[in-house]
Amino acid sequence: MEKMYKTLFIGNEIIRLVEVDSTNNYAQKLVLEGAIEGCVVVADKQWEGKGQRGSFWESEDGKNLTFSVVLRPNFLVSEQFVLNKLVALGLLDLLADLGIKGVSIKWPNDIYIRNKKMAGILIENTVRGNQIKCTVVGIGLNVNQVNFSSNLFNPTSLGLELGKELDLEMVLNRLLFFMEKRYLLLKLGGVGLIDREYLGALYGLNVMRRYRVRDEVVSGKIKGIAKSGKLLMEIKEVVVELDLKEVVFFG
Ligand code: BTN
């Protein structure tokens, strides 16, 4: 029996579904009904798992973690990207805890092991005025899947990296623990540390690489992240701010 990691509020209520369109959609409905902070929705199967940029999140039924967490952070909309950072760092904490090396964050929040994608995050905020009222943090983490469809670009899983099957409950429990730890750190004023650690793990930081930017292939160097969450990239000695739709990574 694996050791349980004790959380204060994230995961106190866990709703387990056999199947659903998307755990993010389900959690959004719970938010409208007044779901408490820390409520988690997990599903074995999603028919319409949502990825970034309107893509579909593929995951073999029952093999991986596909879940959403409800948070009520009360941040300003202008500060929202810090949520992406803390969730990505929570995933990195989990991978370190499991002894996985060679981890990086591909902006905004794809988790890579070397050049292979292990996890993706989709955060959806409910905004009132300039405040974030509620957040649904959706995470897709490949755990025990070993065969992937050919149209996915270079995926991997914890099981493939560690050479063994893992208990999904154990992985979920630890991930919720590390996310909560990061969230509490942020609430206690640890934003500087979160910013530094995120940058420290950012794929391509200060390295010249090729990207497709605004439909043109360019050589650029990632210089950091604007407060808004936009990517700062130096191209021909000028730093430009790019949003998700404007930049494509190669490899
Ligand atoms: C990405 O494109 O990298 C983000 C993928 C996020 C997928 C997760 S799976 C659980 C949650 N529910 C969804 O519909 N999407 C997120």
Short mmCIF file of C-alpha atoms and ligand atoms in Angstrom, two decimals:
data_model
loop_
_atom_site.label_atom_id
_atom_site.label_comp_id
_atom_site.label_asym_id
_atom_site.label_seq_id
_atom_site.Cartn_x
_atom_site.Cartn_y
_atom_site.Cartn_z
CA MET A 1 0.00 0.00 0.00
CA GLU A 2 1.42 3.36 -1.07
CA LYS A 3 1.66 6.21 1.42
CA MET A 4 -1.25 8.69 1.11
CA TYR A 5 -0.34 12.37 0.80
CA LYS A 6 -2.69 14.40 2.97
CA THR A 7 -4.31 17.50 1.46
CA LEU A 8 -6.24 20.25 3.22
CA PHE A 9 -8.94 20.94 0.68
CA ILE A 10 -8.08 19.88 -2.87
CA GLY A 11 -9.68 16.48 -3.37
CA ASN A 12 -11.76 16.47 -0.19
CA GLU A 13 -14.63 15.92 -2.57
CA ILE A 14 -13.90 13.72 -5.59
CA ILE A 15 -16.60 12.97 -8.16
CA ARG A 16 -15.73 9.85 -10.16
CA LEU A 17 -17.42 9.36 -13.51
CA VAL A 18 -17.22 6.37 -15.81
CA GLU A 19 -17.68 8.62 -18.80
CA VAL A 20 -18.44 12.25 -19.59
CA ASP A 21 -18.05 14.67 -22.50
CA SER A 22 -15.32 16.61 -20.73
CA THR A 23 -14.45 16.84 -17.03
CA ASN A 24 -13.92 20.58 -17.56
CA ASN A 25 -17.49 20.96 -18.83
CA TYR A 26 -18.83 18.89 -15.94
CA ALA A 27 -16.85 20.95 -13.41
CA GLN A 28 -18.12 24.19 -15.00
CA LYS A 29 -21.69 23.01 -14.38
CA LEU A 30 -20.81 22.22 -10.76
CA VAL A 31 -19.38 25.73 -10.42
CA LEU A 32 -22.76 27.16 -11.45
CA GLU A 33 -24.32 25.03 -8.72
CA GLY A 34 -21.86 26.46 -6.18
CA ALA A 35 -19.18 23.74 -6.06
CA ILE A 36 -16.71 24.15 -3.23
CA GLU A 37 -13.07 25.02 -3.79
CA GLY A 38 -10.98 21.91 -4.21
CA CYS A 39 -13.75 19.77 -5.68
CA VAL A 40 -12.31 17.30 -8.23
CA VAL A 41 -14.02 15.58 -11.17
CA VAL A 42 -12.26 12.49 -12.58
CA ALA A 43 -13.41 10.41 -15.54
CA ASP A 44 -12.24 7.11 -17.02
CA LYS A 45 -13.39 8.24 -20.44
CA GLN A 46 -14.11 11.58 -22.14
CA TRP A 47 -15.90 11.79 -25.51
CA GLU A 48 -14.98 15.39 -26.07
CA GLY A 49 -11.85 15.91 -24.01
CA LYS A 50 -10.76 19.46 -24.75
CA GLY A 51 -7.17 20.44 -25.50
CA GLN A 52 -5.52 23.79 -26.12
CA ARG A 53 -6.29 25.66 -29.33
CA GLY A 54 -9.63 23.89 -29.72
CA SER A 55 -7.97 20.46 -30.14
CA PHE A 56 -9.26 17.10 -28.88
CA TRP A 57 -7.45 15.51 -25.92
CA GLU A 58 -6.86 11.86 -26.71
CA SER A 59 -6.56 9.35 -23.89
CA GLU A 60 -7.10 5.59 -23.80
CA ASP A 61 -10.09 4.75 -21.56
CA GLY A 62 -9.14 3.93 -17.97
CA LYS A 63 -5.39 4.16 -18.56
CA ASN A 64 -4.63 7.76 -17.72
CA LEU A 65 -5.69 10.64 -15.52
CA THR A 66 -8.19 13.04 -17.03
CA PHE A 67 -9.61 15.31 -14.36
CA SER A 68 -10.56 18.84 -13.37
CA VAL A 69 -10.17 20.79 -10.16
CA VAL A 70 -12.39 23.70 -9.09
CA LEU A 71 -10.51 26.63 -7.55
CA ARG A 72 -11.79 30.00 -6.35
CA PRO A 73 -8.59 32.03 -6.34
CA ASN A 74 -9.97 35.59 -6.34
CA PHE A 75 -7.16 36.91 -8.48
CA LEU A 76 -7.29 39.78 -10.88
CA VAL A 77 -7.78 38.70 -14.49
CA SER A 78 -4.42 40.34 -15.26
CA GLU A 79 -2.76 37.86 -12.85
CA GLN A 80 -4.37 34.76 -14.30
CA PHE A 81 -1.26 33.27 -15.88
CA VAL A 82 0.21 32.54 -12.47
CA LEU A 83 -2.39 29.75 -12.23
CA ASN A 84 -0.91 28.09 -15.32
CA LYS A 85 2.52 28.38 -13.74
CA LEU A 86 1.57 26.84 -10.43
CA VAL A 87 -0.27 23.93 -12.00
CA ALA A 88 2.67 23.20 -14.33
CA LEU A 89 5.03 23.32 -11.34
CA GLY A 90 2.74 20.99 -9.36
CA LEU A 91 3.09 18.48 -12.20
CA LEU A 92 6.86 18.93 -12.18
CA ASP A 93 6.90 18.30 -8.42
CA LEU A 94 5.04 15.04 -9.03
CA LEU A 95 7.49 13.95 -11.73
CA ALA A 96 10.45 14.76 -9.47
CA ASP A 97 8.79 12.79 -6.66
CA LEU A 98 8.47 9.80 -8.99
CA GLY A 99 12.13 10.13 -9.97
CA ILE A 100 11.57 11.27 -13.56
CA LYS A 101 14.34 13.41 -15.05
CA GLY A 102 14.66 15.59 -18.15
CA VAL A 103 11.41 17.46 -17.54
CA SER A 104 10.54 20.85 -19.02
CA ILE A 105 7.54 23.10 -19.55
CA LYS A 106 6.73 24.02 -23.11
CA TRP A 107 4.91 27.35 -23.00
CA PRO A 108 2.24 27.85 -21.90
CA ASN A 109 1.92 24.63 -19.94
CA ASP A 110 2.70 21.43 -21.78
CA ILE A 111 4.79 19.06 -19.72
CA TYR A 112 7.60 17.41 -21.65
CA ILE A 113 10.09 14.68 -20.87
CA ARG A 114 12.97 15.38 -23.21
CA ASN A 115 11.09 15.88 -26.53
CA LYS A 116 7.97 13.92 -25.58
CA LYS A 117 4.69 15.26 -24.23
CA MET A 118 3.55 13.72 -20.95
CA ALA A 119 0.75 16.05 -19.84
CA GLY A 120 -1.41 18.97 -20.89
CA ILE A 121 -3.34 21.56 -18.92
CA LEU A 122 -6.47 23.48 -19.89
CA ILE A 123 -7.52 26.22 -17.50
CA GLU A 124 -10.93 27.84 -17.94
CA ASN A 125 -11.80 30.89 -15.86
CA THR A 126 -15.12 32.44 -14.93
CA VAL A 127 -14.56 36.17 -14.81
CA ARG A 128 -16.62 38.91 -13.18
CA GLY A 129 -15.38 42.45 -13.88
CA ASN A 130 -11.63 42.32 -13.46
CA GLN A 131 -11.74 39.39 -10.98
CA ILE A 132 -11.44 35.67 -11.59
CA LYS A 133 -14.41 34.27 -9.72
CA CYS A 134 -13.77 30.66 -10.39
CA THR A 135 -11.30 28.47 -12.20
CA VAL A 136 -11.54 25.01 -13.62
CA VAL A 137 -8.10 23.43 -13.96
CA GLY A 138 -8.24 20.51 -16.39
CA ILE A 139 -5.31 18.10 -16.48
CA GLY A 140 -4.62 15.25 -18.85
CA LEU A 141 -1.68 13.17 -17.61
CA ASN A 142 -0.59 10.05 -19.49
CA VAL A 143 -0.01 7.35 -16.90
CA ASN A 144 -0.33 3.76 -18.14
CA GLN A 145 -0.95 4.20 -21.86
CA VAL A 146 1.76 2.58 -23.99
CA ASN A 147 0.32 2.75 -27.52
CA PHE A 148 -0.68 6.10 -28.92
CA SER A 149 -2.48 7.02 -32.13
CA SER A 150 -0.15 8.04 -34.92
CA ASN A 151 -1.59 11.53 -35.25
CA LEU A 152 -0.29 12.57 -31.83
CA PHE A 153 3.04 14.28 -31.85
CA ASN A 154 5.60 12.40 -29.73
CA PRO A 155 3.55 11.43 -26.66
CA THR A 156 4.83 9.51 -23.66
CA SER A 157 3.48 8.32 -20.32
CA LEU A 158 4.72 7.83 -16.76
CA GLY A 159 4.54 4.07 -17.26
CA LEU A 160 6.67 4.22 -20.40
CA GLU A 161 9.26 6.38 -18.69
CA LEU A 162 9.41 4.30 -15.51
CA GLY A 163 9.00 0.91 -17.17
CA LYS A 164 6.14 -0.13 -14.89
CA GLU A 165 2.42 0.29 -14.41
CA LEU A 166 1.34 2.85 -11.81
CA ASP A 167 -1.70 3.02 -9.58
CA LEU A 168 -3.89 5.85 -10.90
CA GLU A 169 -5.23 6.67 -7.42
CA MET A 170 -1.73 7.02 -6.03
CA VAL A 171 -0.70 9.35 -8.87
CA LEU A 172 -3.87 11.46 -8.51
CA ASN A 173 -3.44 11.76 -4.74
CA ARG A 174 0.17 12.94 -5.08
CA LEU A 175 -0.60 15.35 -7.89
CA LEU A 176 -3.43 16.96 -5.89
CA PHE A 177 -1.06 17.25 -2.94
CA PHE A 178 1.63 19.03 -5.00
CA MET A 179 -0.91 21.31 -6.67
CA GLU A 180 -2.29 22.31 -3.29
CA LYS A 181 1.19 22.97 -1.97
CA ARG A 182 1.93 25.31 -4.90
CA TYR A 183 -1.45 27.02 -4.57
CA LEU A 184 -0.90 27.66 -0.87
CA LEU A 185 2.61 28.95 -1.59
CA LEU A 186 1.12 31.41 -4.04
CA LYS A 187 -1.55 32.53 -1.56
CA LEU A 188 1.19 33.10 1.03
CA GLY A 189 3.00 35.49 -1.32
CA GLY A 190 5.39 33.07 -3.03
CA VAL A 191 4.71 34.44 -6.49
CA GLY A 192 8.37 35.39 -7.03
CA LEU A 193 9.50 31.83 -6.39
CA ILE A 194 6.81 30.45 -8.69
CA ASP A 195 7.88 32.86 -11.46
CA ARG A 196 11.54 31.90 -11.08
CA GLU A 197 10.93 28.15 -10.98
CA TYR A 198 8.62 28.31 -14.00
CA LEU A 199 11.25 30.20 -15.99
CA GLY A 200 13.92 27.78 -14.79
CA ALA A 201 11.95 24.89 -16.30
CA LEU A 202 10.88 26.69 -19.48
CA TYR A 203 11.80 24.86 -22.68
CA GLY A 204 13.91 26.97 -25.05
CA LEU A 205 14.66 29.82 -22.62
CA ASN A 206 17.55 31.86 -24.02
CA VAL A 207 18.26 29.25 -26.68
CA MET A 208 18.09 30.07 -30.38
CA ARG A 209 15.53 27.76 -32.05
CA ARG A 210 13.26 27.69 -35.03
CA TYR A 211 9.57 28.48 -34.58
CA ARG A 212 6.66 29.29 -36.82
CA VAL A 213 5.62 32.81 -35.80
CA ARG A 214 2.66 34.49 -37.45
CA ASP A 215 2.90 32.01 -40.34
CA GLU A 216 6.58 32.54 -40.96
CA VAL A 217 9.47 30.25 -39.98
CA VAL A 218 11.90 32.26 -37.86
CA SER A 219 14.92 31.78 -35.61
CA GLY A 220 14.06 33.12 -32.19
CA LYS A 221 15.06 33.04 -28.57
CA ILE A 222 12.49 32.82 -25.76
CA LYS A 223 13.32 35.59 -23.29
CA GLY A 224 10.54 35.11 -20.75
CA ILE A 225 6.83 35.53 -20.13
CA ALA A 226 4.90 38.79 -19.92
CA LYS A 227 2.61 39.23 -16.88
CA SER A 228 -0.32 38.64 -19.23
CA GLY A 229 1.13 35.19 -19.96
CA LYS A 230 2.22 36.05 -23.49
CA LEU A 231 5.49 34.60 -24.69
CA LEU A 232 8.39 37.04 -25.05
CA MET A 233 10.53 36.06 -28.01
CA GLU A 234 13.56 37.82 -29.44
CA ILE A 235 13.53 37.73 -33.22
CA LYS A 236 16.17 39.66 -35.15
CA GLU A 237 17.16 41.51 -31.98
CA VAL A 238 13.61 42.71 -31.28
CA VAL A 239 11.51 41.22 -28.45
CA VAL A 240 7.93 40.51 -29.51
CA GLU A 241 4.95 39.41 -27.39
CA LEU A 242 3.17 36.37 -28.80
CA ASP A 243 -0.08 34.71 -27.91
CA LEU A 244 -0.98 31.04 -28.29
CA LYS A 245 -2.31 31.41 -31.81
CA GLU A 246 0.77 33.19 -33.08
CA VAL A 247 3.49 30.64 -32.33
CA VAL A 248 4.07 27.00 -33.22
CA PHE A 249 6.94 24.96 -31.81
CA PHE A 250 8.82 22.50 -33.98
CA GLY A 251 9.55 19.28 -32.12
C1 BTN B 1 -3.53 20.38 -24.02
O1 BTN B 1 -3.97 20.57 -25.16
O2 BTN B 1 -2.35 20.12 -23.83
C2 BTN B 1 -4.44 20.49 -22.82
C3 BTN B 1 -5.13 19.20 -22.54
C4 BTN B 1 -6.04 19.19 -21.34
C5 BTN B 1 -6.83 17.91 -21.23
C6 BTN B 1 -7.59 17.77 -19.96
S1 BTN B 1 -8.21 16.14 -19.73
C7 BTN B 1 -9.17 16.66 -18.38
C8 BTN B 1 -9.72 18.03 -18.71
N1 BTN B 1 -10.99 17.94 -19.41
C9 BTN B 1 -10.90 18.35 -20.67
O3 BTN B 1 -11.83 18.35 -21.49
N2 BTN B 1 -9.65 18.76 -20.94
C10 BTN B 1 -8.80 18.68 -19.77
#
